[in-house]
Amino acid sequence: MTNLIPAKLAESHSNFKALDSTTAIAYVLGQPALAQLFGSSTASELAAEEIGDGNLNLVFRVYILAEPQRSVIVKQALPYVRLVGESWPLTLDRARIEATALAAYQEIIPARVPHLYLYDAEQCLTVMENLRDYVTMRKGLVAGQIYPQVGQHIGEFIAETLFRSSDFFLSPEEKKAKVIQFTNPELCRITEDLIFDEPYRSNVKNNHWNPLIDEVVAQLQSDNNRAVKEGVFWLRLSFMTHAEALIHGDLHTGSIMVTDRDTRVIDPEFAYYGPMGFDLGAIFANLLLNYCSQQYHITETTRRQEFQTYLITTARAVWQTFLTHWQALWDEYARSEWRAGGEAFKTHLAAETLGFAGCKMIRRVVGLAHVADLESISDPQQRAAAETRALIIGQWLVSNYRNLKHYDEFFSMLEQTLLL
């Protein structure tokens, strides 16, 4: 599959046309690679609906009316940020990055991503498996749903994809070629601005927050907030300079599709070679954000405590599964020149995971794109209380992550945040 995706996107997109529900149907019917799914169906026998709820792209579900299980997802990049509009232009090369990352994941751990049917460089789109029986993990968690295996699945996915794309596994030549293939400057710049810069400065047009937390935000952005500012400095430097492995780059709970038994990772258009702790940090941040929100989503005390315990159990399962799979891969495959530093690297990784988790929490309260976990709290005062707690936890993690002395302390340090 990887060989079907060019290293660079064609420079000319003179034939690019944004799809709509009608042209999406015409498109899939014209693709030989989809003939097995749609057979001799005609346009009148198919339906398409635009289901994209993200910030960047068009997403269509195309299916046979009489057999809705015979369906695909068509995801098309637009030449601008959909959330903002044409005033914010955006590279179309992100479609290549996403398709290439999905193809790489499909080779490493196919059970954890949707099947990729095709990538069209000219139209900047991918056609992939429709996960019709799945919901986004974020939506399920907000509703208080329990997914018993998701922690193990995500821990395994992160361990496999990070290790097998790193210098620990690949030859130096292979690794450097992949760094070039996954160079993603425009979307990395979005991350650099939205996560490591704008939340910490006042009078930034992309910053939005609940006015009831003005005082907390002012303290966050104060020049006197030295520990946080210094922590963000080192985390931003790591994000911009540490090409440790192929990271998803946006691995929040909205990019994970779940059922009671299965888990799939989607939307890797922010993928690039960066610090391994970034993906791990994103998962822990989103579990903590949901933890903060449940104080107001679930009003019955016993049930709320049980669900919050489940969230922490899931976080623990992610970390423990990650460590177990990482160690097994290290023992079998790590190149000899790296062996002496394995334990020290795990401590480095654990510390940066905590720091990145803090940054991800902060940007979801103060920034351009918030999360439904907090935004769906209808009472503004209650939402402000949950957001304040999230900011307190986020700042503590950013200020203290470098104090981690050994990776075995990771979870005890994470759990300290629940007492803040």
PDB file of N, CA and C in Angstrom, residues 144-205:
ATOM      1  N   GLY A 144     -20.693   8.754  29.436  1.00  0.00           N
ATOM      2  CA  GLY A 144     -20.494   7.837  30.552  1.00  0.00           C
ATOM      3  C   GLY A 144     -20.410   6.377  30.155  1.00  0.00           C
ATOM      4  N   GLN A 145     -20.036   6.088  28.913  1.00  0.00           N
ATOM      5  CA  GLN A 145     -19.931   4.716  28.442  1.00  0.00           C
ATOM      6  C   GLN A 145     -18.562   4.127  28.802  1.00  0.00           C
ATOM      7  N   ILE A 146     -18.547   2.857  29.131  1.00  0.00           N
ATOM      8  CA  ILE A 146     -17.329   2.153  29.505  1.00  0.00           C
ATOM      9  C   ILE A 146     -16.889   1.243  28.360  1.00  0.00           C
ATOM     10  N   TYR A 147     -15.616   1.328  28.018  1.00  0.00           N
ATOM     11  CA  TYR A 147     -15.019   0.494  26.979  1.00  0.00           C
ATOM     12  C   TYR A 147     -13.874  -0.282  27.629  1.00  0.00           C
ATOM     13  N   PRO A 148     -14.108  -1.542  27.993  1.00  0.00           N
ATOM     14  CA  PRO A 148     -13.163  -2.269  28.850  1.00  0.00           C
ATOM     15  C   PRO A 148     -11.773  -2.463  28.258  1.00  0.00           C
ATOM     16  N   GLN A 149     -11.647  -2.550  26.940  1.00  0.00           N
ATOM     17  CA  GLN A 149     -10.366  -2.920  26.339  1.00  0.00           C
ATOM     18  C   GLN A 149      -9.611  -1.752  25.715  1.00  0.00           C
ATOM     19  N   VAL A 150     -10.170  -0.553  25.740  1.00  0.00           N
ATOM     20  CA  VAL A 150      -9.571   0.547  24.993  1.00  0.00           C
ATOM     21  C   VAL A 150      -8.177   0.912  25.512  1.00  0.00           C
ATOM     22  N   GLY A 151      -7.953   0.836  26.810  1.00  0.00           N
ATOM     23  CA  GLY A 151      -6.641   1.172  27.349  1.00  0.00           C
ATOM     24  C   GLY A 151      -5.558   0.250  26.827  1.00  0.00           C
ATOM     25  N   GLN A 152      -5.838  -1.052  26.822  1.00  0.00           N
ATOM     26  CA  GLN A 152      -4.869  -2.010  26.308  1.00  0.00           C
ATOM     27  C   GLN A 152      -4.638  -1.816  24.811  1.00  0.00           C
ATOM     28  N   HIS A 153      -5.713  -1.576  24.068  1.00  0.00           N
ATOM     29  CA  HIS A 153      -5.578  -1.399  22.624  1.00  0.00           C
ATOM     30  C   HIS A 153      -4.726  -0.181  22.280  1.00  0.00           C
ATOM     31  N   ILE A 154      -4.972   0.924  22.972  1.00  0.00           N
ATOM     32  CA  ILE A 154      -4.230   2.151  22.660  1.00  0.00           C
ATOM     33  C   ILE A 154      -2.778   2.038  23.117  1.00  0.00           C
ATOM     34  N   GLY A 155      -2.540   1.442  24.271  1.00  0.00           N
ATOM     35  CA  GLY A 155      -1.166   1.244  24.718  1.00  0.00           C
ATOM     36  C   GLY A 155      -0.371   0.407  23.739  1.00  0.00           C
ATOM     37  N   GLU A 156      -0.986  -0.634  23.207  1.00  0.00           N
ATOM     38  CA  GLU A 156      -0.317  -1.482  22.216  1.00  0.00           C
ATOM     39  C   GLU A 156      -0.073  -0.726  20.920  1.00  0.00           C
ATOM     40  N   PHE A 157      -1.083   0.034  20.476  1.00  0.00           N
ATOM     41  CA  PHE A 157      -0.935   0.798  19.233  1.00  0.00           C
ATOM     42  C   PHE A 157       0.229   1.776  19.331  1.00  0.00           C
ATOM     43  N   ILE A 158       0.310   2.519  20.422  1.00  0.00           N
ATOM     44  CA  ILE A 158       1.359   3.522  20.551  1.00  0.00           C
ATOM     45  C   ILE A 158       2.727   2.858  20.645  1.00  0.00           C
ATOM     46  N   ALA A 159       2.836   1.792  21.409  1.00  0.00           N
ATOM     47  CA  ALA A 159       4.130   1.114  21.530  1.00  0.00           C
ATOM     48  C   ALA A 159       4.598   0.596  20.176  1.00  0.00           C
ATOM     49  N   GLU A 160       3.733  -0.068  19.446  1.00  0.00           N
ATOM     50  CA  GLU A 160       4.115  -0.654  18.161  1.00  0.00           C
ATOM     51  C   GLU A 160       4.490   0.414  17.141  1.00  0.00           C
ATOM     52  N   THR A 161       3.667   1.443  17.021  1.00  0.00           N
ATOM     53  CA  THR A 161       3.917   2.444  15.983  1.00  0.00           C
ATOM     54  C   THR A 161       5.125   3.301  16.294  1.00  0.00           C
ATOM     55  N   LEU A 162       5.337   3.623  17.562  1.00  0.00           N
ATOM     56  CA  LEU A 162       6.506   4.431  17.908  1.00  0.00           C
ATOM     57  C   LEU A 162       7.796   3.630  17.769  1.00  0.00           C
ATOM     58  N   PHE A 163       7.829   2.441  18.351  1.00  0.00           N
ATOM     59  CA  PHE A 163       9.075   1.681  18.324  1.00  0.00           C
ATOM     60  C   PHE A 163       9.473   1.325  16.893  1.00  0.00           C
ATOM     61  N   ARG A 164       8.541   0.836  16.093  1.00  0.00           N
ATOM     62  CA  ARG A 164       8.872   0.346  14.755  1.00  0.00           C
ATOM     63  C   ARG A 164       9.162   1.467  13.757  1.00  0.00           C
ATOM     64  N   SER A 165       8.960   2.705  14.145  1.00  0.00           N
ATOM     65  CA  SER A 165       9.314   3.826  13.271  1.00  0.00           C
ATOM     66  C   SER A 165      10.523   4.591  13.785  1.00  0.00           C
ATOM     67  N   SER A 166      11.177   4.056  14.799  1.00  0.00           N
ATOM     68  CA  SER A 166      12.262   4.781  15.467  1.00  0.00           C
ATOM     69  C   SER A 166      13.634   4.262  15.055  1.00  0.00           C
ATOM     70  N   ASP A 167      14.678   4.989  15.476  1.00  0.00           N
ATOM     71  CA  ASP A 167      16.053   4.544  15.279  1.00  0.00           C
ATOM     72  C   ASP A 167      16.364   3.265  16.030  1.00  0.00           C
ATOM     73  N   PHE A 168      15.581   2.961  17.063  1.00  0.00           N
ATOM     74  CA  PHE A 168      15.813   1.732  17.807  1.00  0.00           C
ATOM     75  C   PHE A 168      15.541   0.494  16.955  1.00  0.00           C
ATOM     76  N   PHE A 169      14.679   0.651  15.936  1.00  0.00           N
ATOM     77  CA  PHE A 169      14.261  -0.475  15.095  1.00  0.00           C
ATOM     78  C   PHE A 169      14.785  -0.359  13.664  1.00  0.00           C
ATOM     79  N   LEU A 170      14.728   0.833  13.097  1.00  0.00           N
ATOM     80  CA  LEU A 170      15.102   1.052  11.709  1.00  0.00           C
ATOM     81  C   LEU A 170      16.596   1.322  11.576  1.00  0.00           C
ATOM     82  N   SER A 171      17.113   1.075  10.390  1.00  0.00           N
ATOM     83  CA  SER A 171      18.483   1.493  10.106  1.00  0.00           C
ATOM     84  C   SER A 171      18.512   3.011  10.003  1.00  0.00           C
ATOM     85  N   PRO A 172      19.689   3.625  10.204  1.00  0.00           N
ATOM     86  CA  PRO A 172      19.770   5.083  10.081  1.00  0.00           C
ATOM     87  C   PRO A 172      19.279   5.595   8.734  1.00  0.00           C
ATOM     88  N   GLU A 173      19.565   4.850   7.664  1.00  0.00           N
ATOM     89  CA  GLU A 173      19.138   5.284   6.327  1.00  0.00           C
ATOM     90  C   GLU A 173      17.621   5.230   6.185  1.00  0.00           C
ATOM     91  N   GLU A 174      17.015   4.140   6.678  1.00  0.00           N
ATOM     92  CA  GLU A 174      15.554   4.023   6.608  1.00  0.00           C
ATOM     93  C   GLU A 174      14.882   5.127   7.411  1.00  0.00           C
ATOM     94  N   LYS A 175      15.380   5.342   8.607  1.00  0.00           N
ATOM     95  CA  LYS A 175      14.771   6.350   9.479  1.00  0.00           C
ATOM     96  C   LYS A 175      14.839   7.740   8.854  1.00  0.00           C
ATOM     97  N   LYS A 176      15.994   8.123   8.328  1.00  0.00           N
ATOM     98  CA  LYS A 176      16.149   9.467   7.759  1.00  0.00           C
ATOM     99  C   LYS A 176      15.283   9.649   6.519  1.00  0.00           C
ATOM    100  N   ALA A 177      15.119   8.593   5.734  1.00  0.00           N
ATOM    101  CA  ALA A 177      14.237   8.681   4.560  1.00  0.00           C
ATOM    102  C   ALA A 177      12.794   8.905   4.990  1.00  0.00           C
ATOM    103  N   LYS A 178      12.380   8.269   6.084  1.00  0.00           N
ATOM    104  CA  LYS A 178      11.012   8.438   6.565  1.00  0.00           C
ATOM    105  C   LYS A 178      10.784   9.820   7.170  1.00  0.00           C
ATOM    106  N   VAL A 179      11.805  10.364   7.796  1.00  0.00           N
ATOM    107  CA  VAL A 179      11.680  11.732   8.308  1.00  0.00           C
ATOM    108  C   VAL A 179      11.372  12.692   7.165  1.00  0.00           C
ATOM    109  N   ILE A 180      12.068  12.509   6.043  1.00  0.00           N
ATOM    110  CA  ILE A 180      11.811  13.353   4.866  1.00  0.00           C
ATOM    111  C   ILE A 180      10.394  13.117   4.343  1.00  0.00           C
ATOM    112  N   GLN A 181       9.998  11.856   4.245  1.00  0.00           N
ATOM    113  CA  GLN A 181       8.678  11.515   3.720  1.00  0.00           C
ATOM    114  C   GLN A 181       7.557  12.143   4.541  1.00  0.00           C
ATOM    115  N   PHE A 182       7.761  12.230   5.838  1.00  0.00           N
ATOM    116  CA  PHE A 182       6.710  12.730   6.727  1.00  0.00           C
ATOM    117  C   PHE A 182       6.935  14.172   7.181  1.00  0.00           C
ATOM    118  N   THR A 183       7.765  14.904   6.478  1.00  0.00           N
ATOM    119  CA  THR A 183       7.916  16.319   6.809  1.00  0.00           C
ATOM    120  C   THR A 183       6.568  17.020   6.616  1.00  0.00           C
ATOM    121  N   ASN A 184       6.104  17.698   7.652  1.00  0.00           N
ATOM    122  CA  ASN A 184       4.736  18.219   7.681  1.00  0.00           C
ATOM    123  C   ASN A 184       4.727  19.620   8.306  1.00  0.00           C
ATOM    124  N   PRO A 185       5.448  20.580   7.680  1.00  0.00           N
ATOM    125  CA  PRO A 185       5.698  21.861   8.368  1.00  0.00           C
ATOM    126  C   PRO A 185       4.461  22.683   8.649  1.00  0.00           C
ATOM    127  N   GLU A 186       3.509  22.687   7.731  1.00  0.00           N
ATOM    128  CA  GLU A 186       2.337  23.558   7.931  1.00  0.00           C
ATOM    129  C   GLU A 186       1.500  23.108   9.120  1.00  0.00           C
ATOM    130  N   LEU A 187       1.241  21.791   9.212  1.00  0.00           N
ATOM    131  CA  LEU A 187       0.430  21.334  10.332  1.00  0.00           C
ATOM    132  C   LEU A 187       1.212  21.324  11.641  1.00  0.00           C
ATOM    133  N   CYS A 188       2.519  21.100  11.556  1.00  0.00           N
ATOM    134  CA  CYS A 188       3.335  21.246  12.765  1.00  0.00           C
ATOM    135  C   CYS A 188       3.276  22.673  13.278  1.00  0.00           C
ATOM    136  N   ARG A 189       3.271  23.635  12.378  1.00  0.00           N
ATOM    137  CA  ARG A 189       3.204  25.038  12.806  1.00  0.00           C
ATOM    138  C   ARG A 189       1.891  25.321  13.534  1.00  0.00           C
ATOM    139  N   ILE A 190       0.804  24.711  13.074  1.00  0.00           N
ATOM    140  CA  ILE A 190      -0.466  24.873  13.781  1.00  0.00           C
ATOM    141  C   ILE A 190      -0.327  24.375  15.218  1.00  0.00           C
ATOM    142  N   THR A 191       0.265  23.193  15.381  1.00  0.00           N
ATOM    143  CA  THR A 191       0.477  22.644  16.723  1.00  0.00           C
ATOM    144  C   THR A 191       1.364  23.557  17.551  1.00  0.00           C
ATOM    145  N   GLU A 192       2.461  24.005  16.954  1.00  0.00           N
ATOM    146  CA  GLU A 192       3.396  24.866  17.687  1.00  0.00           C
ATOM    147  C   GLU A 192       2.698  26.127  18.200  1.00  0.00           C
ATOM    148  N   ASP A 193       1.843  26.719  17.367  1.00  0.00           N
ATOM    149  CA  ASP A 193       1.153  27.944  17.764  1.00  0.00           C
ATOM    150  C   ASP A 193       0.037  27.675  18.771  1.00  0.00           C
ATOM    151  N   LEU A 194      -0.832  26.711  18.459  1.00  0.00           N
ATOM    152  CA  LEU A 194      -2.028  26.492  19.268  1.00  0.00           C
ATOM    153  C   LEU A 194      -1.748  25.833  20.606  1.00  0.00           C
ATOM    154  N   ILE A 195      -0.660  25.068  20.695  1.00  0.00           N
ATOM    155  CA  ILE A 195      -0.396  24.329  21.931  1.00  0.00           C
ATOM    156  C   ILE A 195       0.721  24.952  22.756  1.00  0.00           C
ATOM    157  N   PHE A 196       1.758  25.470  22.093  1.00  0.00           N
ATOM    158  CA  PHE A 196       2.936  25.918  22.823  1.00  0.00           C
ATOM    159  C   PHE A 196       3.126  27.430  22.844  1.00  0.00           C
ATOM    160  N   ASP A 197       2.223  28.176  22.256  1.00  0.00           N
ATOM    161  CA  ASP A 197       2.428  29.624  22.191  1.00  0.00           C
ATOM    162  C   ASP A 197       1.180  30.396  22.579  1.00  0.00           C
ATOM    163  N   GLU A 198       0.154  30.328  21.775  1.00  0.00           N
ATOM    164  CA  GLU A 198      -0.983  31.231  21.908  1.00  0.00           C
ATOM    165  C   GLU A 198      -1.706  31.168  23.253  1.00  0.00           C
ATOM    166  N   PRO A 199      -1.893  29.998  23.887  1.00  0.00           N
ATOM    167  CA  PRO A 199      -2.589  30.003  25.179  1.00  0.00           C
ATOM    168  C   PRO A 199      -1.872  30.805  26.265  1.00  0.00           C
ATOM    169  N   TYR A 200      -0.586  31.058  26.074  1.00  0.00           N
ATOM    170  CA  TYR A 200       0.212  31.705  27.110  1.00  0.00           C
ATOM    171  C   TYR A 200       0.406  33.193  26.855  1.00  0.00           C
ATOM    172  N   ARG A 201      -0.284  33.721  25.842  1.00  0.00           N
ATOM    173  CA  ARG A 201      -0.186  35.143  25.511  1.00  0.00           C
ATOM    174  C   ARG A 201      -1.584  35.741  25.444  1.00  0.00           C
ATOM    175  N   SER A 202      -1.726  36.953  25.902  1.00  0.00           N
ATOM    176  CA  SER A 202      -3.012  37.652  25.821  1.00  0.00           C
ATOM    177  C   SER A 202      -3.161  38.300  24.449  1.00  0.00           C
ATOM    178  N   ASN A 203      -4.371  38.691  24.125  1.00  0.00           N
ATOM    179  CA  ASN A 203      -4.675  39.416  22.887  1.00  0.00           C
ATOM    180  C   ASN A 203      -4.277  38.637  21.633  1.00  0.00           C
ATOM    181  N   VAL A 204      -4.516  37.328  21.644  1.00  0.00           N
ATOM    182  CA  VAL A 204      -4.309  36.478  20.469  1.00  0.00           C
ATOM    183  C   VAL A 204      -5.673  36.149  19.891  1.00  0.00           C
ATOM    184  N   LYS A 205      -5.860  36.380  18.599  1.00  0.00           N
ATOM    185  CA  LYS A 205      -7.194  36.256  18.008  1.00  0.00           C
ATOM    186  C   LYS A 205      -7.750  34.840  18.086  1.00  0.00           C
TER     187      LYS A 205
END
